[in-house]
């Protein structure tokens, strides 16, 4: 890993947010490699029912120790996507192997059959708010059913891909600024970490500011991303602020973060970011479990990129690294 350069990257001014059933209490199904999956209905909405898939190792089903949780929000421009896409399963398997319960959730797709532009952003605001509301509902469900699910509510983390990364960044931002949706969760609740794969925050008030310290955040973003901006797209006070802009804010304010620039890569990082298990494991261990308050900028180049055919296959990592 090389030091992060201080160069400024300009991106085309497009405001596209290309980022997004079983019964309640179903018995866990055993997937390959002793990975179990349990699907639960966690919320009813006017337009749909929302479900979550809970992944853990088969042996974890019988253990008494409550596990930390990684909530995952899928991508798809708030228009499409599914929580159990096959290419996500290796990520869930890796988390389970590290003793972390992975929970992949549904959320309402607020931009389905709708369009946004720089002059018409209310639909995007609504879609993000709906996704955050559904994420908070899933979080609330886990908190209320922690004993039955054998999870540690003091260590719930967030991760998301593209639209899902936008959602998890907004969720932590909502809690830290005590915005109205934060009332859905206990007043003293905080997420313990946020992992953003090609995410951004949509703001009407310039670069996002936090009233309270945000959770330690891992940013992964391609510096050639033309979909969700690597840096930012801004028109007066309104803008879409990507990983580079947010990392700059974190650094200035003294917040803990790790920012991996994926050199020469595009919006594919929304998926391929999950296939860097060493960096993810290191971040969770150091920043979440060991509470380090580091600030780090690093680059990964094309040599670190996995071939596309590896995306849907299981991968292995050395847990001691």
Coordinates of C-alpha atoms in Angstrom, one line a residue, residues 17-279:
X17 CA -27.2 7.4 -7.6
X18 CA -26.2 4.1 -9.2
X19 CA -25.4 2.5 -6.1
X20 CA -30.2 -0.7 -5.4
X21 CA -39.3 -15.1 0.3
X22 CA -39.6 -17.2 3.2
X23 CA -41.8 -17.1 6.4
X24 CA -41.1 -15.4 9.7
X25 CA -38.9 -17.5 12.0
X26 CA -38.0 -20.1 9.3
X27 CA -35.6 -22.8 10.4
X28 CA -32.0 -22.2 9.2
X29 CA -31.0 -23.9 5.9
X30 CA -27.4 -25.2 5.6
X31 CA -25.5 -23.9 2.6
X32 CA -22.2 -25.1 1.3
X33 CA -19.2 -25.1 3.5
X34 CA -21.3 -25.4 6.7
X35 CA -22.8 -21.9 6.2
X36 CA -26.3 -21.6 7.6
X37 CA -29.0 -19.2 6.4
X38 CA -32.1 -18.2 8.3
X39 CA -34.7 -15.9 6.6
X40 CA -37.0 -13.8 8.8
X41 CA -39.7 -11.3 8.1
X42 CA -38.8 -8.1 10.0
X43 CA -41.2 -5.5 8.8
X44 CA -44.5 -5.0 6.9
X45 CA -44.9 -2.0 4.6
X46 CA -47.8 -0.9 2.5
X47 CA -46.1 -2.0 -0.7
X48 CA -44.2 -5.0 0.4
X49 CA -42.9 -7.2 3.2
X50 CA -39.3 -6.9 4.2
X51 CA -37.1 -9.9 5.1
X52 CA -33.6 -10.5 6.3
X53 CA -31.2 -13.4 5.7
X54 CA -29.0 -14.3 8.7
X55 CA -25.8 -16.1 7.8
X56 CA -23.5 -17.8 10.3
X57 CA -21.5 -21.0 10.5
X58 CA -23.3 -24.1 11.3
X59 CA -21.4 -24.5 14.6
X60 CA -22.3 -20.9 15.6
X61 CA -25.9 -22.1 15.8
X62 CA -25.2 -24.1 18.9
X63 CA -22.7 -21.7 20.6
X64 CA -23.8 -19.7 23.6
X65 CA -21.5 -16.6 23.0
X66 CA -23.4 -13.7 21.4
X67 CA -21.8 -12.7 18.1
X68 CA -21.1 -9.3 16.6
X69 CA -23.3 -8.4 13.6
X70 CA -22.6 -7.0 10.1
X71 CA -25.8 -5.6 8.6
X72 CA -25.5 -5.5 4.8
X73 CA -27.4 -3.4 2.3
X74 CA -27.3 -4.3 -1.4
X75 CA -26.9 -2.0 -4.3
X76 CA -28.9 -1.3 -7.5
X77 CA -29.5 2.4 -7.8
X78 CA -32.5 2.3 -5.4
X79 CA -34.3 0.7 -8.4
X80 CA -33.4 -3.0 -8.3
X81 CA -31.3 -5.6 -6.5
X82 CA -31.7 -8.5 -4.1
X83 CA -30.4 -9.3 -0.7
X84 CA -29.3 -12.8 -1.6
X85 CA -27.4 -12.2 -4.9
X86 CA -25.0 -15.1 -5.4
X87 CA -22.0 -12.8 -5.7
X88 CA -22.5 -11.5 -2.1
X89 CA -22.4 -15.0 -0.6
X90 CA -18.6 -15.3 -0.3
X91 CA -18.6 -12.0 1.6
X92 CA -21.2 -13.4 4.1
X93 CA -19.2 -16.7 4.3
X94 CA -16.0 -14.8 5.1
X95 CA -17.7 -12.8 7.9
X96 CA -19.2 -15.9 9.3
X97 CA -15.8 -17.6 9.3
X98 CA -14.5 -14.7 11.4
X99 CA -17.2 -15.2 14.0
X100 CA -19.4 -12.4 12.7
X101 CA -23.1 -12.9 12.0
X102 CA -23.9 -11.5 8.6
X103 CA -27.4 -10.1 8.1
X104 CA -28.5 -9.1 4.6
X105 CA -31.7 -7.1 4.4
X106 CA -34.5 -6.0 2.0
X107 CA -35.5 -2.4 1.7
X108 CA -38.0 -0.5 -0.4
X109 CA -36.7 0.6 -3.8
X110 CA -37.7 4.2 -3.8
X111 CA -36.5 5.0 -7.3
X112 CA -38.0 2.1 -9.1
X113 CA -39.7 3.4 -12.3
X114 CA -38.6 6.9 -11.4
X115 CA -35.8 9.3 -12.6
X116 CA -33.8 12.0 -10.9
X117 CA -31.8 14.9 -12.2
X118 CA -29.7 17.8 -10.8
X119 CA -33.0 19.8 -10.9
X120 CA -35.3 17.1 -9.5
X121 CA -33.7 15.5 -6.5
X122 CA -36.7 15.0 -4.2
X123 CA -37.2 11.4 -5.4
X124 CA -33.6 10.7 -4.4
X125 CA -34.1 12.2 -1.0
X126 CA -37.2 10.1 -0.5
X127 CA -35.5 6.9 -1.7
X128 CA -32.6 7.4 0.7
X129 CA -34.9 8.2 3.6
X130 CA -37.0 5.1 2.9
X131 CA -33.9 2.9 2.7
X132 CA -32.5 4.3 6.0
X133 CA -35.9 3.8 7.7
X134 CA -36.0 0.1 6.6
X135 CA -32.4 -0.3 7.8
X136 CA -33.3 1.1 11.2
X137 CA -36.3 -1.2 11.3
X138 CA -34.0 -4.2 10.7
X139 CA -31.7 -2.9 13.4
X140 CA -34.5 -2.5 15.8
X141 CA -35.7 -6.0 15.1
X142 CA -32.2 -7.4 15.9
X143 CA -32.1 -5.4 19.1
X144 CA -35.5 -6.6 20.2
X145 CA -34.7 -10.3 19.4
X146 CA -31.1 -10.4 20.4
X147 CA -31.4 -13.2 22.9
X148 CA -33.2 -15.5 20.5
X149 CA -30.8 -14.7 17.6
X150 CA -27.7 -14.9 19.9
X151 CA -26.3 -11.6 18.8
X152 CA -24.3 -8.9 20.6
X153 CA -26.3 -5.6 20.3
X154 CA -23.3 -3.6 21.5
X155 CA -21.4 -4.5 18.3
X156 CA -23.7 -4.0 15.3
X157 CA -21.8 -2.8 12.2
X158 CA -23.1 -1.7 8.8
X159 CA -21.8 -2.4 5.3
X160 CA -23.3 -1.6 1.9
X161 CA -22.6 -1.7 -1.8
X162 CA -23.3 1.4 -4.0
X163 CA -26.9 2.4 -3.2
X164 CA -26.4 0.3 -0.1
X165 CA -23.3 2.2 0.7
X166 CA -25.2 5.4 0.3
X167 CA -27.8 4.0 2.7
X168 CA -25.3 3.0 5.5
X169 CA -23.4 6.3 5.3
X170 CA -26.7 8.1 5.6
X171 CA -27.8 5.9 8.5
X172 CA -24.8 6.7 10.6
X173 CA -25.1 10.4 9.6
X174 CA -28.7 10.4 10.7
X175 CA -27.8 9.0 14.1
X176 CA -24.9 11.3 14.7
X177 CA -27.0 14.4 13.8
X178 CA -30.1 13.2 15.7
X179 CA -32.3 13.6 12.7
X180 CA -36.0 12.6 13.1
X181 CA -35.5 9.0 11.9
X182 CA -33.0 8.4 14.6
X183 CA -35.9 8.2 17.1
X184 CA -36.6 4.7 15.7
X185 CA -33.6 3.4 17.7
X186 CA -32.7 3.6 21.4
X187 CA -31.2 7.0 22.2
X188 CA -27.9 5.5 23.3
X189 CA -27.5 3.2 20.4
X190 CA -24.6 3.6 18.0
X191 CA -23.3 1.5 15.1
X192 CA -19.7 0.3 15.9
X193 CA -18.4 0.5 12.3
X194 CA -19.4 1.3 8.8
X195 CA -18.0 -0.3 5.6
X196 CA -18.8 1.7 2.4
X197 CA -18.1 0.1 -1.0
X198 CA -18.4 3.0 -3.5
X199 CA -20.8 5.1 -1.4
X200 CA -21.6 8.8 -0.9
X201 CA -23.8 11.2 1.1
X202 CA -26.4 13.4 -0.6
X203 CA -26.5 16.8 1.1
X204 CA -28.4 20.0 0.7
X205 CA -26.1 21.8 3.1
X206 CA -22.6 21.5 1.6
X207 CA -20.1 18.9 2.7
X208 CA -21.7 16.8 5.5
X209 CA -20.9 17.8 9.1
X210 CA -21.4 15.6 12.1
X211 CA -22.7 16.8 15.5
X212 CA -21.4 13.6 17.2
X213 CA -18.4 11.4 16.3
X214 CA -19.4 9.0 13.5
X215 CA -18.6 5.3 13.7
X216 CA -15.1 4.2 12.4
X217 CA -15.6 4.1 8.7
X218 CA -13.9 2.0 5.9
X219 CA -14.2 3.7 2.5
X220 CA -13.4 1.8 -0.6
X221 CA -13.8 3.6 -3.9
X222 CA -12.5 3.5 -7.5
X223 CA -10.9 6.7 -8.6
X224 CA -12.4 6.3 -12.1
X225 CA -16.0 5.9 -10.8
X226 CA -18.3 7.8 -13.1
X227 CA -21.5 6.7 -11.3
X228 CA -21.1 7.5 -7.6
X229 CA -18.5 10.2 -7.4
X230 CA -15.1 9.3 -6.0
X231 CA -14.7 12.9 -4.8
X232 CA -17.9 15.0 -5.1
X233 CA -20.4 16.6 -7.4
X234 CA -21.7 19.9 -6.1
X235 CA -24.0 22.7 -7.3
X236 CA -24.0 25.5 -4.7
X237 CA -24.9 23.9 -1.4
X238 CA -26.4 20.7 -3.0
X239 CA -24.1 17.9 -3.7
X240 CA -23.2 14.2 -3.7
X241 CA -20.1 13.8 -1.6
X242 CA -18.1 10.6 -2.3
X243 CA -15.4 8.8 -0.3
X244 CA -12.5 11.2 -1.0
X245 CA -14.6 14.2 0.2
X246 CA -15.9 12.4 3.2
X247 CA -12.4 11.1 4.2
X248 CA -11.2 14.7 4.0
X249 CA -13.9 15.7 6.4
X250 CA -13.1 12.8 8.8
X251 CA -9.4 13.7 8.8
X252 CA -10.1 17.4 9.5
X253 CA -12.4 16.6 12.4
X254 CA -10.2 13.9 13.9
X255 CA -12.7 11.0 13.2
X256 CA -11.3 7.4 12.8
X257 CA -11.3 6.1 9.2
X258 CA -9.5 4.0 6.6
X259 CA -9.8 5.1 3.0
X260 CA -8.7 2.7 0.2
X261 CA -8.5 4.3 -3.2
X262 CA -8.8 1.6 -5.9
X263 CA -6.5 3.0 -8.6
X264 CA -7.9 2.9 -12.1
X265 CA -11.1 1.2 -11.1
X266 CA -14.7 2.2 -11.8
X267 CA -18.0 1.5 -10.1
X268 CA -17.1 -2.2 -10.0
X269 CA -15.6 -1.5 -6.6
X270 CA -19.2 -1.6 -5.3
X271 CA -18.8 -5.3 -5.7
X272 CA -15.1 -6.0 -5.8
X273 CA -14.5 -4.1 -2.6
X274 CA -16.0 -7.0 -0.7
X275 CA -13.4 -9.2 -2.2
X276 CA -10.5 -7.7 -0.2
X277 CA -10.9 -9.9 2.9
X278 CA -7.5 -9.0 4.4
X279 CA -8.3 -5.2 4.5

